[in-house]
Structure formats: C-alpha cells, structure tokens
Coordinates of C-alpha atoms in Angstrom, one line a residue:
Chain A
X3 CA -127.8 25.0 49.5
X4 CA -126.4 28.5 50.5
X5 CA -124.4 31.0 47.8
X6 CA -121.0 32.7 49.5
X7 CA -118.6 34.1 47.8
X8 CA -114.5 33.3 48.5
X9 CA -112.5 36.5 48.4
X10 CA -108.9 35.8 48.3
X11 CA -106.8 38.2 50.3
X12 CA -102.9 38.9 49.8
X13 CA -100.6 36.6 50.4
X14 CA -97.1 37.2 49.2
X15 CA -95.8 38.0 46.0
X16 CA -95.1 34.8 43.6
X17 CA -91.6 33.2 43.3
X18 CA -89.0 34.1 40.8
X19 CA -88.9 30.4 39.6
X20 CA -90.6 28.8 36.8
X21 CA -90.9 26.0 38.4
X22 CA -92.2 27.1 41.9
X23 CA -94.8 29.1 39.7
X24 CA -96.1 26.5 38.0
X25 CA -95.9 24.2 41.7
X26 CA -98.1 26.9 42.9
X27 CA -100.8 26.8 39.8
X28 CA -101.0 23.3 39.9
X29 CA -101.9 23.1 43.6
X30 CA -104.6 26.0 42.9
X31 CA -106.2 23.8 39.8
X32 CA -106.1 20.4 42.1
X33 CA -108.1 22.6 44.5
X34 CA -110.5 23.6 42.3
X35 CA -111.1 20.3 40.6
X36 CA -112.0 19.3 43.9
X37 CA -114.5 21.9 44.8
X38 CA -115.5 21.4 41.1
X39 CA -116.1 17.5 41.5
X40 CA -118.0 17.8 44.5
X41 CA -120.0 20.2 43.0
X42 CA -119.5 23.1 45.5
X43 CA -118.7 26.0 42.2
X44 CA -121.4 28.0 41.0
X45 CA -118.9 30.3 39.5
X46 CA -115.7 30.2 39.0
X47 CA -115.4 33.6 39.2
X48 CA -113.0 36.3 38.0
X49 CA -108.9 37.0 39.2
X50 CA -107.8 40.8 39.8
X51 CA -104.4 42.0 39.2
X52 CA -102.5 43.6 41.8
X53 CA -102.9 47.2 40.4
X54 CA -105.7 49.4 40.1
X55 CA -107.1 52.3 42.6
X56 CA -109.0 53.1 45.5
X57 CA -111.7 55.8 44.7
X58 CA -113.2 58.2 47.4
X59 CA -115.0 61.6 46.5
X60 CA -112.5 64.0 45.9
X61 CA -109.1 61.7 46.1
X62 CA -107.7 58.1 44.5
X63 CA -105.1 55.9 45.8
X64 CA -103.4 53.9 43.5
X65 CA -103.8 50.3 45.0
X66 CA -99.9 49.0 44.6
X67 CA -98.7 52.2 46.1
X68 CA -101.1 52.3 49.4
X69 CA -102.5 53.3 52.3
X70 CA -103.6 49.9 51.3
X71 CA -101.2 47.2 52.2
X72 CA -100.6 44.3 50.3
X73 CA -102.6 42.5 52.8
X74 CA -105.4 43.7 52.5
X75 CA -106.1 43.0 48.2
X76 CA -108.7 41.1 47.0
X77 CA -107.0 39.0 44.3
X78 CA -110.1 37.1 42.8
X79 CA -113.1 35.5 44.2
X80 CA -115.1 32.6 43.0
X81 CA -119.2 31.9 43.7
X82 CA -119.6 27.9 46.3
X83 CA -122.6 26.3 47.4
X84 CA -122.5 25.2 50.5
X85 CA -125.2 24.3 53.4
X86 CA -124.1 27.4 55.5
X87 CA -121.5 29.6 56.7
X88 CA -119.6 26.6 58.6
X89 CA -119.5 24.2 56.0
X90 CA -118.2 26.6 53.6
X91 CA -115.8 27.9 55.5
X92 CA -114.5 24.3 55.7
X93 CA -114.3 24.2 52.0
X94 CA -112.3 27.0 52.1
X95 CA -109.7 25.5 54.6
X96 CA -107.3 24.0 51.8
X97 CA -106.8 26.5 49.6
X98 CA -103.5 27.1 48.9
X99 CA -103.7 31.0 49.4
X100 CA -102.8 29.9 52.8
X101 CA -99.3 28.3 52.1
X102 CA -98.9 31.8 50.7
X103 CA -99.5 34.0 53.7
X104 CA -102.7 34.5 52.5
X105 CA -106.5 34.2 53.7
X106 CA -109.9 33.5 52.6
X107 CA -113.0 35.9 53.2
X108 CA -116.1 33.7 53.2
X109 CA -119.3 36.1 52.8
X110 CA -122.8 35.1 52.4
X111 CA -124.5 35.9 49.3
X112 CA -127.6 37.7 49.5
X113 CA -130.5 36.6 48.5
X114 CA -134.6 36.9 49.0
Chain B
X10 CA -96.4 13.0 35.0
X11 CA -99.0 15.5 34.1
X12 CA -99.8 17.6 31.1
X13 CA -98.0 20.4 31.5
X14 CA -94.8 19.2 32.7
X15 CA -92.0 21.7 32.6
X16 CA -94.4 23.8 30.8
X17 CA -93.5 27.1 32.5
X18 CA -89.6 26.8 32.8
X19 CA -89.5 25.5 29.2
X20 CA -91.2 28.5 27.7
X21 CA -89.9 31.2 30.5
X22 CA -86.3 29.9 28.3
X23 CA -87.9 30.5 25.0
X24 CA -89.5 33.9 26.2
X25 CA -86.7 35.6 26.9
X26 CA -84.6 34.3 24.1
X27 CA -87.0 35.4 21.8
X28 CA -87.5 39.0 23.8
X29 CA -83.7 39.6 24.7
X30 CA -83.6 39.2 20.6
X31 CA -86.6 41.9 19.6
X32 CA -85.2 44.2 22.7
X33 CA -81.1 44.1 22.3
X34 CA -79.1 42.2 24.7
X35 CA -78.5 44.9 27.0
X36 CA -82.1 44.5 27.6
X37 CA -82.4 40.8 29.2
X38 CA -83.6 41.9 32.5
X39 CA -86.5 44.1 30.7
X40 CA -86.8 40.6 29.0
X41 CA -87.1 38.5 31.8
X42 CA -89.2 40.6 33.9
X43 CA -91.8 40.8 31.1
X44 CA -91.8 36.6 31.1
X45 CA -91.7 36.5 34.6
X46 CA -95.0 38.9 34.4
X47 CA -96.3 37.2 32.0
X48 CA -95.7 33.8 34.3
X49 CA -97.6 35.5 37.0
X50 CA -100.8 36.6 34.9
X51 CA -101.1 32.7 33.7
X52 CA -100.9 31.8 37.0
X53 CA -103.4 33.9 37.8
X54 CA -106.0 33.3 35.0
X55 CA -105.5 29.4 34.8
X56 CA -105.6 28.9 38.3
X57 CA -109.3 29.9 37.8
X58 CA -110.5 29.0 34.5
X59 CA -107.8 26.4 33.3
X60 CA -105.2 26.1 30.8
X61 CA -105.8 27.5 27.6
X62 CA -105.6 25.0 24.6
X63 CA -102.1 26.9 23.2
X64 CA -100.7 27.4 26.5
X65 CA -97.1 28.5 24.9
X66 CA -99.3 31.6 22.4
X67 CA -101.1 32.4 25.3
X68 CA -97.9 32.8 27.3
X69 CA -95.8 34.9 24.5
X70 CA -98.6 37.2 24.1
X71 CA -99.0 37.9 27.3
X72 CA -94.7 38.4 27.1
X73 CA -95.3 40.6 24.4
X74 CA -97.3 43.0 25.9
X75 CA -95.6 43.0 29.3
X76 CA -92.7 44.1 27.1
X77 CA -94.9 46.8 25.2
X78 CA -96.3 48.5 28.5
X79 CA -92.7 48.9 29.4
X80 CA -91.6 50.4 26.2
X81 CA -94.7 52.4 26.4
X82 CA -94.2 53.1 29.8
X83 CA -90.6 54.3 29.2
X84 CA -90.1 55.6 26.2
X85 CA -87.0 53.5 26.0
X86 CA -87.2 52.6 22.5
X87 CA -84.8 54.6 21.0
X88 CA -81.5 53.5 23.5
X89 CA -82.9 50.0 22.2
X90 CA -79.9 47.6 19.7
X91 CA -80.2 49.2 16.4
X92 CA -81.5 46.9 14.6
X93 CA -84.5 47.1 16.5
X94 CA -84.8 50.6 17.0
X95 CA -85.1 51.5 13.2
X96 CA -87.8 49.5 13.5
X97 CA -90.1 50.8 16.3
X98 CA -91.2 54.2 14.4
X99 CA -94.7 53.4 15.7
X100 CA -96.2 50.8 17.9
X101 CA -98.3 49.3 15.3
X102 CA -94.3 48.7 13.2
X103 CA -93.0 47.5 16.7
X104 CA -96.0 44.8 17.0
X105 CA -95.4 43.8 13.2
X106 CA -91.8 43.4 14.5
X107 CA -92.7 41.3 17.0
X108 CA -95.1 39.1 15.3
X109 CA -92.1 38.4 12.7
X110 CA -89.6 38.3 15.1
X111 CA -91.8 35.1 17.3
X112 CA -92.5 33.1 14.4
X113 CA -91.6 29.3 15.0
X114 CA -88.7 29.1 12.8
X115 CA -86.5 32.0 14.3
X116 CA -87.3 30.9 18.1
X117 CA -84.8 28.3 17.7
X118 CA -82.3 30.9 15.9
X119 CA -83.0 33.4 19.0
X120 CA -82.1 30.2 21.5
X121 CA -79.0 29.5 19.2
X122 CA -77.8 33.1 19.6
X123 CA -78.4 33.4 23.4
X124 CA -76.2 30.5 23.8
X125 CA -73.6 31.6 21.9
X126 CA -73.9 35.1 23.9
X127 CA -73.8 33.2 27.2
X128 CA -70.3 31.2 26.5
X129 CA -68.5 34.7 26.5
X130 CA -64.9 34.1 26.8
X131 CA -64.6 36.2 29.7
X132 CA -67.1 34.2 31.7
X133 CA -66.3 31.3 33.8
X134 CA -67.4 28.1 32.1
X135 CA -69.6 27.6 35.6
X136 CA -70.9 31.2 35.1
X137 CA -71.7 30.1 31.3
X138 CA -73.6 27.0 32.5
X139 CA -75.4 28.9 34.9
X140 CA -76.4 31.2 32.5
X141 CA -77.7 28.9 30.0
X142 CA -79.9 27.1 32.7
X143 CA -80.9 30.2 33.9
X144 CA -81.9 32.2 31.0
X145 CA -82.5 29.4 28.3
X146 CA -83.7 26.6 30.6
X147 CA -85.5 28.8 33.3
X148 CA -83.7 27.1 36.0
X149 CA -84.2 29.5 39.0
X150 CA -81.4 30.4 41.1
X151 CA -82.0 27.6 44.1
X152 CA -82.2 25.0 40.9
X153 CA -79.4 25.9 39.7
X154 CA -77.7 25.4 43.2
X155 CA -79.4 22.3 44.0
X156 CA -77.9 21.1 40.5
X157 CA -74.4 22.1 41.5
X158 CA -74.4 21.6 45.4
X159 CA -73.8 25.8 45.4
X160 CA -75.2 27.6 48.1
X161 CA -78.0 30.1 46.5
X162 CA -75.9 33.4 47.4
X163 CA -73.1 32.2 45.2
X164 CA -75.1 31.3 42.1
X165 CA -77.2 34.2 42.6
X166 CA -73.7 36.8 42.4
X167 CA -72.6 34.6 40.2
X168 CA -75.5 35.0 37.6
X169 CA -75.7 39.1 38.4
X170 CA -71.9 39.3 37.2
X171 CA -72.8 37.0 34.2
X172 CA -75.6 39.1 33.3
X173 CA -73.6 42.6 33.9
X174 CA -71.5 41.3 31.1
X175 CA -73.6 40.0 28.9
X176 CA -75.9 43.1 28.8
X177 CA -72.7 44.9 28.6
X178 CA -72.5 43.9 25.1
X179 CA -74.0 45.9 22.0
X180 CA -75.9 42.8 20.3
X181 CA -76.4 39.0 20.5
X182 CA -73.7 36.8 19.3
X183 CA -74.5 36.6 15.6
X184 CA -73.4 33.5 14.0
X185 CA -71.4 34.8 11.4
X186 CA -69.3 36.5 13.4
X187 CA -65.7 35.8 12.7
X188 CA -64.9 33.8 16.0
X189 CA -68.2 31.7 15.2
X190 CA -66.0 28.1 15.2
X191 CA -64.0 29.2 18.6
X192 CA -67.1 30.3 19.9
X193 CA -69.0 27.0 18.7
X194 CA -67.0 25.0 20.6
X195 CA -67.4 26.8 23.5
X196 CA -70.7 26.4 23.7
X197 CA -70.2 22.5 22.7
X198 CA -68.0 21.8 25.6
X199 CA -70.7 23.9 28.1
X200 CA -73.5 22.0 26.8
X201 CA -71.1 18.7 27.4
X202 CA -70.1 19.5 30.9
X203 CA -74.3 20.4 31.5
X204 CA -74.7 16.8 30.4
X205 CA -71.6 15.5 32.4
X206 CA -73.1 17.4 35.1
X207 CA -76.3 15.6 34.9
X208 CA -74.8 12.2 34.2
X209 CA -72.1 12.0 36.5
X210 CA -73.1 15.3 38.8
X211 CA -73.0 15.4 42.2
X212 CA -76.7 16.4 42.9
X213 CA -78.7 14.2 45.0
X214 CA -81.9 14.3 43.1
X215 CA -82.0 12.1 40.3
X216 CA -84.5 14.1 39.0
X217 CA -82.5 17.0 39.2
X218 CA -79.5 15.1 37.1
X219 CA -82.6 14.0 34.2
X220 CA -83.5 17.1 33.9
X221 CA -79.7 18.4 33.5
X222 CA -79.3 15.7 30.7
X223 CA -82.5 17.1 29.0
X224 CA -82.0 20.9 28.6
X225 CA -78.7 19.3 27.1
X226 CA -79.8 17.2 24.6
X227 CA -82.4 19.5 23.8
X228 CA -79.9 22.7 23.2
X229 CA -77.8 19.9 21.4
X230 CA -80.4 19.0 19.2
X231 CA -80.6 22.9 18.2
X232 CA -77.1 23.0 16.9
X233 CA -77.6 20.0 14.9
X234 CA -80.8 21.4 13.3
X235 CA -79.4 24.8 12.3
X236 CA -76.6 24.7 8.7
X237 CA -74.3 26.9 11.0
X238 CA -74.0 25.0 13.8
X239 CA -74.5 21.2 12.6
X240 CA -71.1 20.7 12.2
X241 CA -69.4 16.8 12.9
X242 CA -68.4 17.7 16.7
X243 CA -71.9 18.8 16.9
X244 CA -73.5 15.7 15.9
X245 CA -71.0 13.9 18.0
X246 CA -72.0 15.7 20.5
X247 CA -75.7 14.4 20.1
X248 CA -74.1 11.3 19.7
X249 CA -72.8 11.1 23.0
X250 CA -75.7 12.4 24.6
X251 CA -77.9 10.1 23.0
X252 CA -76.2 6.8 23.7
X253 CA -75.4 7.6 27.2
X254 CA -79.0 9.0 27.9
X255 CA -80.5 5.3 26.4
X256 CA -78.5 4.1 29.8
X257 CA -80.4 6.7 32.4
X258 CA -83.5 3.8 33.0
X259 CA -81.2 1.4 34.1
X260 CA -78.4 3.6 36.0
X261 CA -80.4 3.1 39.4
X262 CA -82.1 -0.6 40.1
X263 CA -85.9 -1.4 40.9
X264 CA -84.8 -0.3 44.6
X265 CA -84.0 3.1 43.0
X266 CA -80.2 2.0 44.2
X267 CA -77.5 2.7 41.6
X268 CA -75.7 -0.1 39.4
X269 CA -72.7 0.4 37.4
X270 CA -72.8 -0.3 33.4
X271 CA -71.8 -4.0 33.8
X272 CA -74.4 -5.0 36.0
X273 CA -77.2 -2.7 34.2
X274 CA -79.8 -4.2 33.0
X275 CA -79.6 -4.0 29.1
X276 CA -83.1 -4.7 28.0
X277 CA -84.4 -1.4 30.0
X278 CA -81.6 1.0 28.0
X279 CA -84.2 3.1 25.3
X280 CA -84.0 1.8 22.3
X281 CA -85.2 5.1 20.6
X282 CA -82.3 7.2 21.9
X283 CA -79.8 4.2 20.9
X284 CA -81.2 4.6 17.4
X285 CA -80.8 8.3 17.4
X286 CA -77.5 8.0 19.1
X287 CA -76.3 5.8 16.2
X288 CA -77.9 8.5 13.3
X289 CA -76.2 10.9 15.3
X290 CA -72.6 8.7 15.6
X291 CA -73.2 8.2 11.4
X292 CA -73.8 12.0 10.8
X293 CA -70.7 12.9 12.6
X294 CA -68.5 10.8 10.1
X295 CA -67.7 13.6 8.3
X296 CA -64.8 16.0 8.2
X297 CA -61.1 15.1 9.1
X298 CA -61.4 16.5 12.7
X299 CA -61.5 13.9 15.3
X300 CA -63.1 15.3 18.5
X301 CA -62.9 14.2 21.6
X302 CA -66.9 13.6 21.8
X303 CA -66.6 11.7 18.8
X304 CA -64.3 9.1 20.5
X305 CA -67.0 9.1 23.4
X306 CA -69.5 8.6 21.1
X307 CA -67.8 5.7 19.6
X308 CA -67.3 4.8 23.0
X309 CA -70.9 4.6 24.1
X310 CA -72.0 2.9 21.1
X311 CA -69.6 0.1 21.1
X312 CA -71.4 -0.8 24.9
X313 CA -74.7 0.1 23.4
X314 CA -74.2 -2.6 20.5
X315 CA -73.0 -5.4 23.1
X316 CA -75.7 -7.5 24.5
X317 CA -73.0 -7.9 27.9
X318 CA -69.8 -7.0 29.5
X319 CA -68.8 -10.6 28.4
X320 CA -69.6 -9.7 24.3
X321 CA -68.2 -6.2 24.6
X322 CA -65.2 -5.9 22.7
X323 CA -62.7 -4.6 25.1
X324 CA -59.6 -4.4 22.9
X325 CA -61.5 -1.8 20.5
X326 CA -62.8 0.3 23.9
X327 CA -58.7 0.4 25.1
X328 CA -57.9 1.7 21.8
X329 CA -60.0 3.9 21.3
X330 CA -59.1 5.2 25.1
X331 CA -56.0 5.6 23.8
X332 CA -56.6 7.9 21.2
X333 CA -59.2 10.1 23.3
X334 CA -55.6 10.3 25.8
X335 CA -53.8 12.1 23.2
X336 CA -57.2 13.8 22.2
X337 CA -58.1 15.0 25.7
X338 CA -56.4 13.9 28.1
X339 CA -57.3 13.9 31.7
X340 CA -57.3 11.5 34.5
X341 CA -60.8 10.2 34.7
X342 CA -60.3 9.1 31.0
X343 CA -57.0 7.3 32.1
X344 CA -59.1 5.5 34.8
X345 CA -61.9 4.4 32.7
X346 CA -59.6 3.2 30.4
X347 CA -57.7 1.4 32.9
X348 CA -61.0 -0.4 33.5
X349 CA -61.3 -1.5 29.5
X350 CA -57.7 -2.8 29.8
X351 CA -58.6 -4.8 33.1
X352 CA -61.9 -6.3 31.2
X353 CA -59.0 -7.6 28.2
X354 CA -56.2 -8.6 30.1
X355 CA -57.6 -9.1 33.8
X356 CA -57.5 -7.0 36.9
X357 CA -54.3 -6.9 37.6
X358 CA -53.0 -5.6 34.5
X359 CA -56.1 -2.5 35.1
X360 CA -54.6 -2.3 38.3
X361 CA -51.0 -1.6 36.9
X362 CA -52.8 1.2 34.7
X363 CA -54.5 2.8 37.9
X364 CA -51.3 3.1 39.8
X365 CA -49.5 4.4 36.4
X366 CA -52.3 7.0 35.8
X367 CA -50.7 10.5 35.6
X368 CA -51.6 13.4 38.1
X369 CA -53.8 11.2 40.1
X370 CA -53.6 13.3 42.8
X371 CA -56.8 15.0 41.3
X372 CA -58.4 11.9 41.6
X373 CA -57.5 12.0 45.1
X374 CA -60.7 13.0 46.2
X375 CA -62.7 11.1 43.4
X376 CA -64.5 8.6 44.9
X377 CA -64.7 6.0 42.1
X378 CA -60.8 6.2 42.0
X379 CA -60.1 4.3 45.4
X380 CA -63.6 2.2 44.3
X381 CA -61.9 1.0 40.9
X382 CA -59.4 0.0 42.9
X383 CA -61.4 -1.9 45.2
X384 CA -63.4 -3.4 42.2
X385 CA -60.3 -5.2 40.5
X386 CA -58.7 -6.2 43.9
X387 CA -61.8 -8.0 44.1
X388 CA -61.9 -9.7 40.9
X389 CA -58.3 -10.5 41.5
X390 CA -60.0 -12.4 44.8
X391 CA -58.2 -10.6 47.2
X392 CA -61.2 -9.8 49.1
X393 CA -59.3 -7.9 52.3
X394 CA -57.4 -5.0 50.1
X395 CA -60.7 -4.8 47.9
X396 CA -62.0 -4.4 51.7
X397 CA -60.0 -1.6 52.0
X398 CA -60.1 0.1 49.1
X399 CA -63.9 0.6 49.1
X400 CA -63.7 1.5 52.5
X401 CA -61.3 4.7 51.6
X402 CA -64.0 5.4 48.5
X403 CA -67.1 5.4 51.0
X404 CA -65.0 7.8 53.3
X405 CA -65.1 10.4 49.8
X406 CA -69.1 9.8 49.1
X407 CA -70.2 12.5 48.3
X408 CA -74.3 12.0 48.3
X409 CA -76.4 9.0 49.8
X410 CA -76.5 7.2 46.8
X411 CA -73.1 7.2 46.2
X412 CA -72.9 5.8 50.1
X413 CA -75.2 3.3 49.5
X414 CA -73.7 1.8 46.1
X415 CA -70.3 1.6 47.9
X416 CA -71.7 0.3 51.4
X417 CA -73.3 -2.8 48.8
X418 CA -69.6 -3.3 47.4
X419 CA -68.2 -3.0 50.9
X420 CA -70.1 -5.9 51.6
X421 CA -69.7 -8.3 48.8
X422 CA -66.1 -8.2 50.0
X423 CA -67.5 -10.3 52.6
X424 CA -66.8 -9.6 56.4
X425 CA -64.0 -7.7 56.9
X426 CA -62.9 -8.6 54.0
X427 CA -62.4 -12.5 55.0
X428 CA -64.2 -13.6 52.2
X429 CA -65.9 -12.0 48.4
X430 CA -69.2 -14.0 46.9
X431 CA -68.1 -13.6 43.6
X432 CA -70.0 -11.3 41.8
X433 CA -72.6 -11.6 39.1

C-alpha cells in the first residue's frame, strides 16, 4: 500500500441554511466512515480556513482578497492508503467536495 | 433518524437569541452572521474529525468568538444597547458578560424575548411568523417558502423588511413592559397559526408540516415554563397543541395517504402527548378568561378521551362550537361545527348548518367546504350529489395529498355517483 495525500480545492461558499449545512456535514462524515471502514485513512488530517496569506520575498497576499481565486484554496487534506495513483483516485471520486464545485488533488506521498 | 437531527437549525435559533441579547437588537445581523460562521467552522472541523461530545458548547463558543473578532475588529462596542455597553470596559468584562449572559437558565429568557420582539405590531402576522422561524427556528429562507407555498424572493423581502424594523428598535422586548399582556397574545396567536400552519398547512411535505408543529410546541412549552408568560391561554395553548399533535401518527394511513379523524386509527394517537395535553387542559383551568384555544383544547380532548366517532359525545362538541362562535368566530369553526351537529342529529341537519354558515364565500375556495358537503350527502345516501360535491372539492386541491384523499371519496360514491359502499 501507497501513501497520497487528498487536497481539497474550493468549491463554493456554504449555504445560508442550517439545515443545508448540516446536509452537507453529514454527507462529508458518511464519506469518511466509508474510507474509514475500509481502512483507506492513515490520517484524518487537518481543515484550513478560508483566510490566511500568500508569502513571497518581499510581498504577501492576503488569501481571501487574491490574486488567488477562490478556486484555487486548499481547504484541508487528509493522509489514504491506497495500491496506487488510480485506485486512489477512485476513492476520491465520491467526495462530496464535488456536489460543491469543488475538486480533489490526489498526490503521491514521498517516501524511500 | 440520526443523532444529530435538527442539531444545526435548533441551536443556529438559540445562538442568535442568546447573541442578538448580549449585542442589542439592532445588532441581529452581527448576531446571525457570527452563528452562521460559527455553523461553517463545525462544518469544517466535524466533517474531519467528528462531532464533539457537547456539540451545542462547542457551537456557542465558536458564536462567541465570531462575535468577539467583530467587536474587536470594529470597535463597535460603544454604539452597542446600553445595557451592554456599560459592560464591555475590557474584553476580559465583555467575556465575563458573555459567560453570564449564555448560562442555561437565561437561554430560554433570551428565546422568550426575541419572540416577543418578533410579534411587533407593525409587522404582518406572516412577517412575524417568518421571523420566528427564521431567527428562533433557523428556518432558512427557501424553508420558510416551502412551508408557506411563497416563492423565495417574497420571503426573503419579506424577512429584510421584518428585520429593518426589528433592529430599528432600541432593545429587546422586555417582559415587563407595560403592553406585556397585548403583546403576549400576540405572540400566542403567531405561535397558534405556526401550529395551524403545520397541521392544517398547505405544504406538501409532511415533514415540513411536523416540523412546523414542533418549533410550535417547543416555543409553547417556553411560555408555559417562564412565571410571566404561563398564563391560562398559554397553557391552553399547549393544550391544544398537545392533543392535536397525539393525532399527527395517524393523520396519514400505512400508504402514507391521509384519513380524516373518524376513520383514524386511535390506538396509533401518542399517548404521551395526550397525557401532557390533558396536564396542560387542567393547568389552563384557571382565571375567568375563556380563550378561544381553551375551547379547542376542550375540543381536542373530548375526541382524544373517546375510544370512536360512535362514543364521542357530540352534543358536548356542538356546544362547545357554539361558545368558540361567539368567542372567535369565523367560518371554518361554523363548518366544523356543522359537522358535530350532523354526527348528533344526522346529515341533513349538518347540511342545513353548512348552507346557513355566514360569509361562506371565504370558504369558497376551501376545499373541505364543498368535501363536507359531499361527505353528508353521502351519509344521507344520496350518492350522485355527494358525486358532485367532491368533484367541485378535488377541482380546489390544493397539493397531491389533498387530490388523492378526495379522488378515494370520489370513488366510494360509487360510479358516477350511481351507487356509495357505505363507509366504514
């Protein structure tokens, strides 16, 4: 078994409801508990608010107010085993990020 | 079912009574937007590592803070009611506040005095309705017109003018104010019509209507607990509630179609609520004001206490229909009381009443008006009008289970009418 790490991307803001919020929780937790039954989580991994900044030498974007779009956040990533890049690309398939207009990035973790 | 059912729209209504309270009324929208933050973060955090094992604490912290960044942020503090802003010489005062403020005892007190702000005079009693499910129930705006067949635009002007005026105001109703009674039964007859709504509503999803009933019991069951509030009306209110809630399992059949009270199954109504309902009904025995919700309650419990339609004392149900006439009149309490008369002295004698019933041109597009009609013309075995009647009541359906109960009595008049099964 390979290590990869799931970095979840943007996707659009959440819902004013309640109730569509806690819809939208409950779909991420039945996800996990999958990934988690089947063994695929090494670690569940950390969430990342919205804010914070982009540092280069010399200069710092704040995050929320660009040149980086919405898009293109990492919102929180989480640690799978999986045989390889394909099959854990599959396990990424049905997360829910993608009912939100958002994506997965699936990267290899490196190791000797 | 799961665990957390309703968890987030229940407390989002508790947040942000309890906030709007520590930040002043004109406030609510720093209020909400703190809960709705704080919604977001647990969203975030659970998602990953689960729910915490005091989901509700981990939630009003998080509000708490939100609200703190903001006042941080800023610097608002001083435009903030006065009460508060006395109070918020420091941040570590402020945070002692708040900790005082969110204790379990004055969470209910905070609901009690957002409810009383939201059934304003000057507001609509939709507008106060959708208030209340919007800021104590956190209903969100497509909810709340599902619930009401509104279209979303509507609701959400309709909330944005709401909340212009409420935050317009210097403080939260306090409940010694000196139009506390008027201002109590407002906010009776709201949480009644929320109930009505629910029981009777118009909404397709019978989830929707539960939940309605719910958020109104629950709100009820605040005025009854607090000295102020717990007045008879109130308990008759509960009463009501309680008694016609017990009914809810048996309203729609095993086929999820719906069955009027005389065909309901009795053994599925909840015997917890009935008892509560009847606690409530004793309670509200106090007083010499006769309220329209007590005779309801009455009402309710003299059905609840009869094992069938057959046992149920009719002549008591007609008087005490005629009393809630003088009480409250209006003309869907003159047709269910034409009903009770046509269970004591036989359809056509209900029939008489229905044709007699004053300004029942605002019946006219009630659909259980013509169906009443059709109902007794079909005891009184003349299967072809009954025919008829239904017929006009399916043409005014206003949702598919409404079209489906009436298609079923359509057809127990038989073909075209030519012939009626009896019914059971």
């Amino acid at each position: 078994m390979a290590q990869f790490a799931f970095l979840y991307r943007g996707g659009e803001p959440h819902p004013q409801s309640p109730v569509l919020m806690q819809q939208r929780m409950e779909k991420w937790m039945a996800w996990f508990k999958d990934l988690t039954d089947k063994g695929h989580i090494k670690d569940r991994g950390v969430p990342l608010d919205r804010s914070g900044a982009v540092v280069t030498r010399g200069s710092k974007h704040n995050v929320t107010d660009g040149p980086y779009a919405e898009k293109d956040l990492v919102l929180g990533l989480t640690v799978v085993e999986a045989r390889d890049l394909a099959h854990a690309s599959e396990l990424s398939l049905r997360c829910p990020i993608f009912e939100q207009g958002g994506c997965v990035e699936v990267r290899p973790i490196l190791t000797l | 079912m799961n665990s957390l059912e309703h968890l987030f729209r229940r407390e989002a209504g508790r947040m942000v009574a309890t906030l709007t309270r520590i930040l002043g009324v004109a406030h609510v929208e720093l209020a909400e937007d703190a809960v709705h933050d704080a919604l977001c973060r647990a969203l975030e955090t659970w998602k990953i590592h689960g729910v915490p094992d005091d989901p509700a604490a981990w939630l009003m912290t998080a509000a708490k803070n939100r609200a703190l960044d903001v006042l941080r942020r800023e610097r608002i503090a001083s435009t903030f009611a006065p009460e508060v802003a006395s109070r918020i010489e420091s941040e570590a005062a402020f945070r002692a506040r708040l900790e005082e403020l969110s204790a379990g005892a004055l969470i209910a007190d905070d609901q009690l005095r957002i409810m009383f702000s939201c059934c304003n005079p000057h507001l609509t009693e939709e507008s106060q309705l959708a208030l209340i499910l919007n800021i104590l129930c956190g209903f969100g705006v497509s909810e709340i017109a599902n619930a009401f067949l509104s279209r979303d635009e509507t609701v959400k002007k309709r909330l944005t003018r709401a909340k212009a005026l409420l935050a317009s105001s210097k403080r939260l109703f306090d409940l010694t104010d000196v139009d506390f009674a008027e201002r109590l039964s407002s906010v009776q007859r709201a949480l009644y019509l929320l109930f009505s709504e629910g029981f009777h509503g118009s909404s397709t999803e019978e989830a929707v209507r539960t939940e309605l009933c719910q958020e109104a019991m629950r709100l009820t069951a605040l005025l009854c607990a607090n000295v102020l509030t717990a007045t008879p009306a109130s308990f008759a209110l509960g009463a009501l509630m309680s008694l016609h809630a017990a009914r809810l399992p048996s309203r729609l059949d095993a086929a999820g179609e719906f069955t009027q009270l005389l065909d309901q199954d009795r053994s599925r109504w909840d015997a917890r609520l009935l008892h509560e309902g009847q606690r409530l009904l004793e309670a509200s025995a106090a007083g010499d004001e006769l309220t329209a919700y007590h005779l309801e309650a009455a009402i309710a419990s003299l059905h609840a206490g009869a094992r069938d339609a057959a046992s149920t004392p009719w002549q008591a149900i007609v008087s005490l229909y005629d009393v809630l006439m003088r009480v409250r009149p209006s003309p869907v309490v003159a047709l269910n009381r034409a009903l009770a008369v046509a269970m004591d002295e036989g359809p056509d004698r209900g029939l008489d009443e229905l044709r007699a019933i004053e300004d029942r041109a605002r019946l006219s597009s009630y659909p259980f008006y013509s169906a009443a009609f059709g109902e007794l013309e079909l005891r009184a075995g003349r299967a072809a009008t009954a025919h008829e009647r239904f017929s006009d009541a399916l043409a005014l359906a206003r949702n598919p289970t409404e079209r489906r109960f009436l298609e079923r009595r359509l057809a127990a008049c038989g073909p075209d009418g030519e012939q009626g099964p009896s019914k059971t």
